Each structure stands twice: as C-alpha cells, then as structure tokens.
PDB file of C-alpha atoms in Angstrom:
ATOM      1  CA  UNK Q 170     -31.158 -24.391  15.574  1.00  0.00           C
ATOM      2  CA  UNK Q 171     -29.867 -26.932  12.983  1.00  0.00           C
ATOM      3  CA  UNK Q 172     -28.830 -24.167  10.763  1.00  0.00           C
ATOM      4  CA  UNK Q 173     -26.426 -22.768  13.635  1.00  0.00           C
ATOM      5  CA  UNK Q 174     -24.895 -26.619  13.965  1.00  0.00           C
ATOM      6  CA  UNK Q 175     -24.281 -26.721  10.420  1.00  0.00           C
ATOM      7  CA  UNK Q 176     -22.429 -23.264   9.952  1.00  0.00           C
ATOM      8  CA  UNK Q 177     -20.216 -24.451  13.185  1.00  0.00           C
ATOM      9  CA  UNK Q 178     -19.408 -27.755  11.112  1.00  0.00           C
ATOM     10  CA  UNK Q 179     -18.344 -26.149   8.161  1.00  0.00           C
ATOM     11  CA  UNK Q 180     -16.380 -23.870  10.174  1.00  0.00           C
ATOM     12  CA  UNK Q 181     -14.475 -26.429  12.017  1.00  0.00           C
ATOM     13  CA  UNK Q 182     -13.892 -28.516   8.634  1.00  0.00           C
ATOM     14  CA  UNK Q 183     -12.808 -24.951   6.891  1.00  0.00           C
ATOM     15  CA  UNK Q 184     -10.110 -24.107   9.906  1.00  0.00           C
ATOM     16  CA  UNK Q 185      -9.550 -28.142   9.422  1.00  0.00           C
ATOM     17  CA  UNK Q 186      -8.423 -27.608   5.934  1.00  0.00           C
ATOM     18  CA  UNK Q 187      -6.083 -24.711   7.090  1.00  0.00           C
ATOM     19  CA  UNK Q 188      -3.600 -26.878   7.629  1.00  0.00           C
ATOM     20  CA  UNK Q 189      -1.414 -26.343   4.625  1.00  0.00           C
ATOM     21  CA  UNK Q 190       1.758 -24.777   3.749  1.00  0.00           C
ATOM     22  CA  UNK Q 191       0.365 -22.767   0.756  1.00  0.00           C
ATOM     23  CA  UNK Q 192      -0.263 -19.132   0.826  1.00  0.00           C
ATOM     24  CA  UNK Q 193      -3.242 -19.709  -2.585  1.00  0.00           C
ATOM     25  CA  UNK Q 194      -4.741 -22.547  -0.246  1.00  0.00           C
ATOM     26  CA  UNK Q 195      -5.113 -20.722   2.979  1.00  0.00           C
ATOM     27  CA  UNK Q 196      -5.852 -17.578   1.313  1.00  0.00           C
ATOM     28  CA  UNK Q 197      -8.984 -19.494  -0.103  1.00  0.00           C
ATOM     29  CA  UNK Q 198     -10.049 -20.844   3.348  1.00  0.00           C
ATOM     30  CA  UNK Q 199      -9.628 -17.517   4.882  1.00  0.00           C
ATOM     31  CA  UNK Q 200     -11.634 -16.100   2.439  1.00  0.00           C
ATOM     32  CA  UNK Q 201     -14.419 -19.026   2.881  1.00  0.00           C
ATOM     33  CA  UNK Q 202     -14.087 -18.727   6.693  1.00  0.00           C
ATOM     34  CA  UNK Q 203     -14.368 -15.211   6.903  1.00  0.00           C
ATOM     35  CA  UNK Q 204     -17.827 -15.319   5.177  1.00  0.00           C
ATOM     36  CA  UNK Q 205     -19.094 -16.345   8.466  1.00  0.00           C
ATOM     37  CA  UNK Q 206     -18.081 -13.467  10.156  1.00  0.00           C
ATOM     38  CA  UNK Q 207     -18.179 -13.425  13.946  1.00  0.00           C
ATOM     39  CA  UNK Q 208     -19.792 -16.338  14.366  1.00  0.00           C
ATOM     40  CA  UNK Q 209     -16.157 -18.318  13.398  1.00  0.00           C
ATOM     41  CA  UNK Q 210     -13.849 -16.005  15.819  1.00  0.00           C
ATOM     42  CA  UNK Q 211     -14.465 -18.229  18.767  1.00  0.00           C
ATOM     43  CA  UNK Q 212     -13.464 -21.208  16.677  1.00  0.00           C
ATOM     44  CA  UNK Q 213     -10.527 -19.078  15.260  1.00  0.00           C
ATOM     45  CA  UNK Q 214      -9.571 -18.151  19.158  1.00  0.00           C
ATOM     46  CA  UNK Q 215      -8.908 -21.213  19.340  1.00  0.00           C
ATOM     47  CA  UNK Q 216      -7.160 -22.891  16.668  1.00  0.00           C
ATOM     48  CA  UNK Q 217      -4.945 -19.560  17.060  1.00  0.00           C
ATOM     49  CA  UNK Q 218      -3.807 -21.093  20.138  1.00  0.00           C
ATOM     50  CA  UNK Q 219      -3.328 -24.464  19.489  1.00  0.00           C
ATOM     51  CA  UNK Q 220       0.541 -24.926  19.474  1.00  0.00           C
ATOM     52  CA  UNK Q 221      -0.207 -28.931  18.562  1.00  0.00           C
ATOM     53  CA  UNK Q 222      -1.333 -27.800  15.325  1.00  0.00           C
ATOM     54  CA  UNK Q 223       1.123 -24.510  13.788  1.00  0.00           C
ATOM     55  CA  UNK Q 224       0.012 -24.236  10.335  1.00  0.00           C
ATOM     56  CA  UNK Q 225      -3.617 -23.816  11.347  1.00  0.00           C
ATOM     57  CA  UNK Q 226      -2.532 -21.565  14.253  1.00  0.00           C
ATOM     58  CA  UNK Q 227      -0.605 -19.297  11.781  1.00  0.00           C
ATOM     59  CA  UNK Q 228      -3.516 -19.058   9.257  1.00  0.00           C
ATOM     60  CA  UNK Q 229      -6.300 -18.758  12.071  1.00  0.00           C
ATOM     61  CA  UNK Q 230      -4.257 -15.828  12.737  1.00  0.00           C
ATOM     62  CA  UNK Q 231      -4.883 -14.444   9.338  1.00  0.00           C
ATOM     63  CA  UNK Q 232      -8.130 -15.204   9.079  1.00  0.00           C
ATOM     64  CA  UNK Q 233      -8.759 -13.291  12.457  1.00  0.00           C
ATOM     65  CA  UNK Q 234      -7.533 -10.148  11.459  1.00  0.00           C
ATOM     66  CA  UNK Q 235      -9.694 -10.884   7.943  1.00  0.00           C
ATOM     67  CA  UNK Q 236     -12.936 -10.628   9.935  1.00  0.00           C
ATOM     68  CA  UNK Q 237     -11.388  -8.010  12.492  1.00  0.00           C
ATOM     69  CA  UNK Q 238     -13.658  -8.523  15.022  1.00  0.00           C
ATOM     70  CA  UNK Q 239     -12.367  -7.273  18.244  1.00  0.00           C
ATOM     71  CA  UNK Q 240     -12.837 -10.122  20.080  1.00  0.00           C
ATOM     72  CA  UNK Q 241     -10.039 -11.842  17.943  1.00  0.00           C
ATOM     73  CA  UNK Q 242      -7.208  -8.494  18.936  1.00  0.00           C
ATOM     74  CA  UNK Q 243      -6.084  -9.759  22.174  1.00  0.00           C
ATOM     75  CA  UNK Q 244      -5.121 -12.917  20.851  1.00  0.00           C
ATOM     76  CA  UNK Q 245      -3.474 -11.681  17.624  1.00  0.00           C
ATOM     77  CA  UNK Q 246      -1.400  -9.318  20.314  1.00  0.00           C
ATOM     78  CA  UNK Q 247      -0.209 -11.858  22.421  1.00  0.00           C
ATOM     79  CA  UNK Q 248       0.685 -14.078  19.135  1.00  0.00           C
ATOM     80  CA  UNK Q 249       3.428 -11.048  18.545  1.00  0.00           C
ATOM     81  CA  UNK Q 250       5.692 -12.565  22.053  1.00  0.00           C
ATOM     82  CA  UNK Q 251       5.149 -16.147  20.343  1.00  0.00           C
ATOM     83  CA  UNK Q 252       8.630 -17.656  20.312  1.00  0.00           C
ATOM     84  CA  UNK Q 253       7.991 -18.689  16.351  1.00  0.00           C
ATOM     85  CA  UNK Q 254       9.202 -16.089  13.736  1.00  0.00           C
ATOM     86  CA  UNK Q 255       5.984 -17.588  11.723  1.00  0.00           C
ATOM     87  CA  UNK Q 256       3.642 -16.839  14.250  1.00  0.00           C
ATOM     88  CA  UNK Q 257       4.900 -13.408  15.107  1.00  0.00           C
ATOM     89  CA  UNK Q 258       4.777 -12.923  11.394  1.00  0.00           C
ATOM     90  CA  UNK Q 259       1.241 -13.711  10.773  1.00  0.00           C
ATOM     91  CA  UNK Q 260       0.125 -12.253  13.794  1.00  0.00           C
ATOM     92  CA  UNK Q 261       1.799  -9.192  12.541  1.00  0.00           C
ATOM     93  CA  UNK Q 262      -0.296  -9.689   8.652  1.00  0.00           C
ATOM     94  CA  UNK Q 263      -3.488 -10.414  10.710  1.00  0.00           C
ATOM     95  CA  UNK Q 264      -3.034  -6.872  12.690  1.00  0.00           C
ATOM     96  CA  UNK Q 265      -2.350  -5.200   9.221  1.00  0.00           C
ATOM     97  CA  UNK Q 266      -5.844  -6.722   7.950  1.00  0.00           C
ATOM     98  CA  UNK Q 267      -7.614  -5.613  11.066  1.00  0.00           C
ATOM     99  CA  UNK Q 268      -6.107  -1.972  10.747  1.00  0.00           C
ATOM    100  CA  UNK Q 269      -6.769  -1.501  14.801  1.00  0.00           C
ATOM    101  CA  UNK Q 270      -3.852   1.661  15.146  1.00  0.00           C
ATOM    102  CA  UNK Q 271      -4.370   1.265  18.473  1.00  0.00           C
ATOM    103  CA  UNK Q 272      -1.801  -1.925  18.276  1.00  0.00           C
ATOM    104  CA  UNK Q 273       0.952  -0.016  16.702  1.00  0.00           C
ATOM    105  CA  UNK Q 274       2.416   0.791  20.095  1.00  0.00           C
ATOM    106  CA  UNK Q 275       3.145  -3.268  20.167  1.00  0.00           C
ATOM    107  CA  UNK Q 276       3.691  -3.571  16.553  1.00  0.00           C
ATOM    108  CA  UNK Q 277       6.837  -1.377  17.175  1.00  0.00           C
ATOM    109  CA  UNK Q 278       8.251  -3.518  19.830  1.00  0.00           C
ATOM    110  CA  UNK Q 279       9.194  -5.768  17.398  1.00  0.00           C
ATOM    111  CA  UNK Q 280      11.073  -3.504  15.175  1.00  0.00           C
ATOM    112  CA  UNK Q 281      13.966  -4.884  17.337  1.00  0.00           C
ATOM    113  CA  UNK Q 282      13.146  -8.284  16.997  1.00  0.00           C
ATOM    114  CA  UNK Q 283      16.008 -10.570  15.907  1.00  0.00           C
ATOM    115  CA  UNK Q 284      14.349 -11.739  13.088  1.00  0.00           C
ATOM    116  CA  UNK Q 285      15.100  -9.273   9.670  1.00  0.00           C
ATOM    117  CA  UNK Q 286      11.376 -10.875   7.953  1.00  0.00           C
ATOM    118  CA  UNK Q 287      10.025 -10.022  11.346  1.00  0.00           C
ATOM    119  CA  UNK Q 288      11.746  -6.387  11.599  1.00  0.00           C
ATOM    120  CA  UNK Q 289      10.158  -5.913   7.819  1.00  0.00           C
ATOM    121  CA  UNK Q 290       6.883  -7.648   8.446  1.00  0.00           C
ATOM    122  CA  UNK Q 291       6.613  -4.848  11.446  1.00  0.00           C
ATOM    123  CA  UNK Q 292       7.463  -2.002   9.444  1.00  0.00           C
ATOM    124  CA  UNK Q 293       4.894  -3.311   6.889  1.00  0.00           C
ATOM    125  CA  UNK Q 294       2.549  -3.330   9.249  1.00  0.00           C
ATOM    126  CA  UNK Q 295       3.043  -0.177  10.859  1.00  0.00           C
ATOM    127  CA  UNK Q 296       3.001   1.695   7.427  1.00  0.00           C
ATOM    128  CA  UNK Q 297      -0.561   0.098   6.884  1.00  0.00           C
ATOM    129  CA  UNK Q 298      -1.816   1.203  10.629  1.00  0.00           C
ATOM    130  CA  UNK Q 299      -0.125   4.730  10.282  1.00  0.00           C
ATOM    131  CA  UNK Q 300      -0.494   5.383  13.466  1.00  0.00           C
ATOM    132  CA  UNK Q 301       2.396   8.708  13.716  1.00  0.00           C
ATOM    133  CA  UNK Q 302       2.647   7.732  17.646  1.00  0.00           C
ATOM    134  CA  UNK Q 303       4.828   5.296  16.671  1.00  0.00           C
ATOM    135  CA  UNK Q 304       7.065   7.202  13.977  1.00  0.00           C
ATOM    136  CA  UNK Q 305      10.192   7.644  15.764  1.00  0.00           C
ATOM    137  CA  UNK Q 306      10.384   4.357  16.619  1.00  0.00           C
ATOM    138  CA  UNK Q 307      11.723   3.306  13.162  1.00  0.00           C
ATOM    139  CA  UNK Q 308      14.308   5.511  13.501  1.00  0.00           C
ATOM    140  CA  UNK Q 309      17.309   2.515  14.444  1.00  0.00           C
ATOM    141  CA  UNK Q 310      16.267   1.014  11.860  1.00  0.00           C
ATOM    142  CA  UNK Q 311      17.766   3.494   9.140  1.00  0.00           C
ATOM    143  CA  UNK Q 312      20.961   1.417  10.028  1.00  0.00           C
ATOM    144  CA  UNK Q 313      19.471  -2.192   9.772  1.00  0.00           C
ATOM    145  CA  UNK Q 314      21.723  -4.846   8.152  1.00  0.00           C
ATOM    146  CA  UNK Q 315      19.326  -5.656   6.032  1.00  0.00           C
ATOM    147  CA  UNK Q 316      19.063  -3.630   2.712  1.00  0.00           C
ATOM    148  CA  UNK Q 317      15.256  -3.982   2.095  1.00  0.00           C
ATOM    149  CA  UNK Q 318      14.561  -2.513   5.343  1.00  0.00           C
ATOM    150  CA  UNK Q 319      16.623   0.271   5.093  1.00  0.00           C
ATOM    151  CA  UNK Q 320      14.965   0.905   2.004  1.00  0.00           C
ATOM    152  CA  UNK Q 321      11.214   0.606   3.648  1.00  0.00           C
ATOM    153  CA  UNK Q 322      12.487   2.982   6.264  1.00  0.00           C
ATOM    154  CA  UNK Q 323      13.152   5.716   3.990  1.00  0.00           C
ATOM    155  CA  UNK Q 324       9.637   5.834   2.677  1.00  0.00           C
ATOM    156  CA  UNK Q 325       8.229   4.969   6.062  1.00  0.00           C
ATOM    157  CA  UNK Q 326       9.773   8.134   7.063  1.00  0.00           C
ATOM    158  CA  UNK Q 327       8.614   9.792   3.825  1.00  0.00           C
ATOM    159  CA  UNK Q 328       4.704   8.514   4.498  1.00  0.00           C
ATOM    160  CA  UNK Q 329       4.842   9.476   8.487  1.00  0.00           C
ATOM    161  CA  UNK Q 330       6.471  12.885   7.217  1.00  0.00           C
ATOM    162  CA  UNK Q 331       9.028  12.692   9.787  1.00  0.00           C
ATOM    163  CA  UNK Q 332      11.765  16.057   9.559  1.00  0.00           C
ATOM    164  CA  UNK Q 333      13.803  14.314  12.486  1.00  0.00           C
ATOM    165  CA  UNK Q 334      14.909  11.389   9.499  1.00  0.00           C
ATOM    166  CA  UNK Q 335      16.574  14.049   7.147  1.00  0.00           C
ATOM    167  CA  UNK Q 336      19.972  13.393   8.510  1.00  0.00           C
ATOM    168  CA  UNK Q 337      19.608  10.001   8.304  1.00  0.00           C
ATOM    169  CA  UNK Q 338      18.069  10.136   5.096  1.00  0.00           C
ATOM    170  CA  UNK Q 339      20.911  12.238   3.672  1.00  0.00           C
ATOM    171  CA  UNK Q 340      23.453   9.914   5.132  1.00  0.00           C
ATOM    172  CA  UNK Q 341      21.480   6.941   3.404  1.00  0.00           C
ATOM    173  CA  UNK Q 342      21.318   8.884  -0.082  1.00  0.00           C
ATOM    174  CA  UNK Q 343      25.220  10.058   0.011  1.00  0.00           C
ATOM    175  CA  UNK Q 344      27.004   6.596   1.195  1.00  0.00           C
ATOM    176  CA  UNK Q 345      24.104   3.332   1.270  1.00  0.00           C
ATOM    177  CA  UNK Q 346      26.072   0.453  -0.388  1.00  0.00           C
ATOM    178  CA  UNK Q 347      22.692  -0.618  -2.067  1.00  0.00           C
ATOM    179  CA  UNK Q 348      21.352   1.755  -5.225  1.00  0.00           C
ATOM    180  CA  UNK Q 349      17.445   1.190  -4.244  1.00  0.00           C
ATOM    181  CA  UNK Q 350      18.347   2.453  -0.341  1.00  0.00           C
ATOM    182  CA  UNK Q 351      19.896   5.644  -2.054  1.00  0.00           C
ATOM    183  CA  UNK Q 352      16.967   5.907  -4.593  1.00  0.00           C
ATOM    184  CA  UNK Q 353      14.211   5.417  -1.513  1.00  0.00           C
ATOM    185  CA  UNK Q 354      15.803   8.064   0.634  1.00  0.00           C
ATOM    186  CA  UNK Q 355      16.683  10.391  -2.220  1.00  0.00           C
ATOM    187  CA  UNK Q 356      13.164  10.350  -2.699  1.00  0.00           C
ATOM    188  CA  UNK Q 357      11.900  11.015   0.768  1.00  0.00           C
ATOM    189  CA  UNK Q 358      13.959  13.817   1.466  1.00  0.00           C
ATOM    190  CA  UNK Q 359      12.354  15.394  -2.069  1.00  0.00           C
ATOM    191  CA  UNK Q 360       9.240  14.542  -0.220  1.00  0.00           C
ATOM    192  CA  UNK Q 361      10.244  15.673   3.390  1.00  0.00           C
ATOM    193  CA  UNK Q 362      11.591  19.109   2.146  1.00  0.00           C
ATOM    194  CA  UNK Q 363       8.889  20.354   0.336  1.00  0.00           C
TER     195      UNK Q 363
END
C-alpha cells in the first residue's frame, strides 16, 4: 500500500514539473511519467483539463498519447475543439503518439482550422495514423496559403496513393510559386503514375 502512495507522489510532482515552456524539459518528464504507465492517466486526465494551469495541460496532453492508454483518447479528442491553437496542437502530437486511426475522422476536421501550424500539425498527424478514410479530405488543402502545407499535401497524397490528386498535383508542379511545392508534387505524381 505505501508503494502505491509513493508512485502517485512522484507522479503528481513529475506532472508538477511539467510546467515549463521547453520542448527538452517536458520531453524528459513525459518520458519519466510515462514509465508509470496507466497508473498516471488518471492524474494526466486531469491536469489535461486544468485550464488554470496551460503549460501542464498542453504537456499532459503529450504525455497521454505517450502511454496511449485508451482511457486518456476521449480527452485528447475533445482537447482538438479547445479554443487554444497550443492545445489543439498538442492534442493533435498526443493522437499521433497514440496512433488510434480510429481518430482520423476528427483529426481531419481540423484541416480547416484557421490556424496554418494547426492545418500542418493535422496533416502531420493524419500521415502518421494513415487511416485512407480520411484521404480526400486533404484535398482543399492543395491550395492552402501556406507553402509548407502545400508541400506536405503533395506527399500526403503520394503516401495515401490518391489518383483523384493528379490534377492538382500537375497544377502544383507546372505553376506553384514555391520550388519545394513543385519538387513535392513532381514527385508524387512519379509515384502516383506508376
């Protein structure tokens, strides 16, 4: 019995020390925290909901989809309608750890989201799920404002092996303002039409 009060005080001091701005530091707390396996997720539940304190909310988020325990998905779900860009965002890189394809279908909602680190963050992530489902809904994006998406796109399109992009891919490869766009989509369609 004392054993089980000691590994939930070093859990609470670990989520504790998640409150930095560092990616090195959290990334070492995570790691620490997620040594304890399920037994942290219901202290993780709950700093991943406690708006009083975002930097440990954000990271909790992280460290939820580290242990992917399914207990932790409904939470890092419902982070993705958070009004913060950073908590959408981690809640996005905690999905990507857990690798639960089953979430794509929600990942993909916020391929429209107003945010371009967001829209990128989602692609990201739905590249790691690769869940096909969800290919044609990166389709708008082909025309995002932002280069670097554009560019993830193409070889989105090129990993999901998705025919219906070749005439956006061609467009992208003949006229894209930005040489890497052209490069990433010349390269899919090598990939696509083969």
């Amino acid at each position: 019995m004392g054993k089980n009060i000691t590994g939930e005080k070093e859990i609470l001091l670990l989520i504790e020390k998640l409150d930095v701005q560092g990616d090195i530091q959290a990334e070492k707390m995570i790691q620490k925290i997620s040594k304890f396996g399920v037994k942290a997720v219901p202290f993780l539940i709950k700093a991943a909901q406690d708006e009083e304190y975002p930097r440990i909310m954000k990271w909790s988020l992280l460290a939820l989809g580290t242990i992917g325990d399914k207990k932790g998905l409904p939470v890092l779900i419902k982070a993705l309608g958070h009004e913060r860009m950073t908590v959408k965002f981690h809640a996005l890189g905690g999905l990507a750890r857990f690798n639960n394809k089953a979430s794509a279908k929600k990942v993909a909602l916020l391929l429209n989201d107003e945010s371009g680190g967001v829209r990128g963050r989602a692609l990201k992530t739905l590249m790691t799920l690769n869940n096909k489902s969800v290919a044609t809904s990166i389709l708008p994006l082909f025309s995002d404002p932002m280069w670097y998406i554009r560019q993830d796109t193409c070889k989105a399109s090129e990993q999901f092996k998705m025919a219906s992009a070749i005439p956006l891919l061609i467009t992208l490869e003949k006229s894209d303002e930005k040489k890497a766009v052209r490069t990433a989509a010349s390269k899919a369609l090598k990939v696509l039409r083969t």
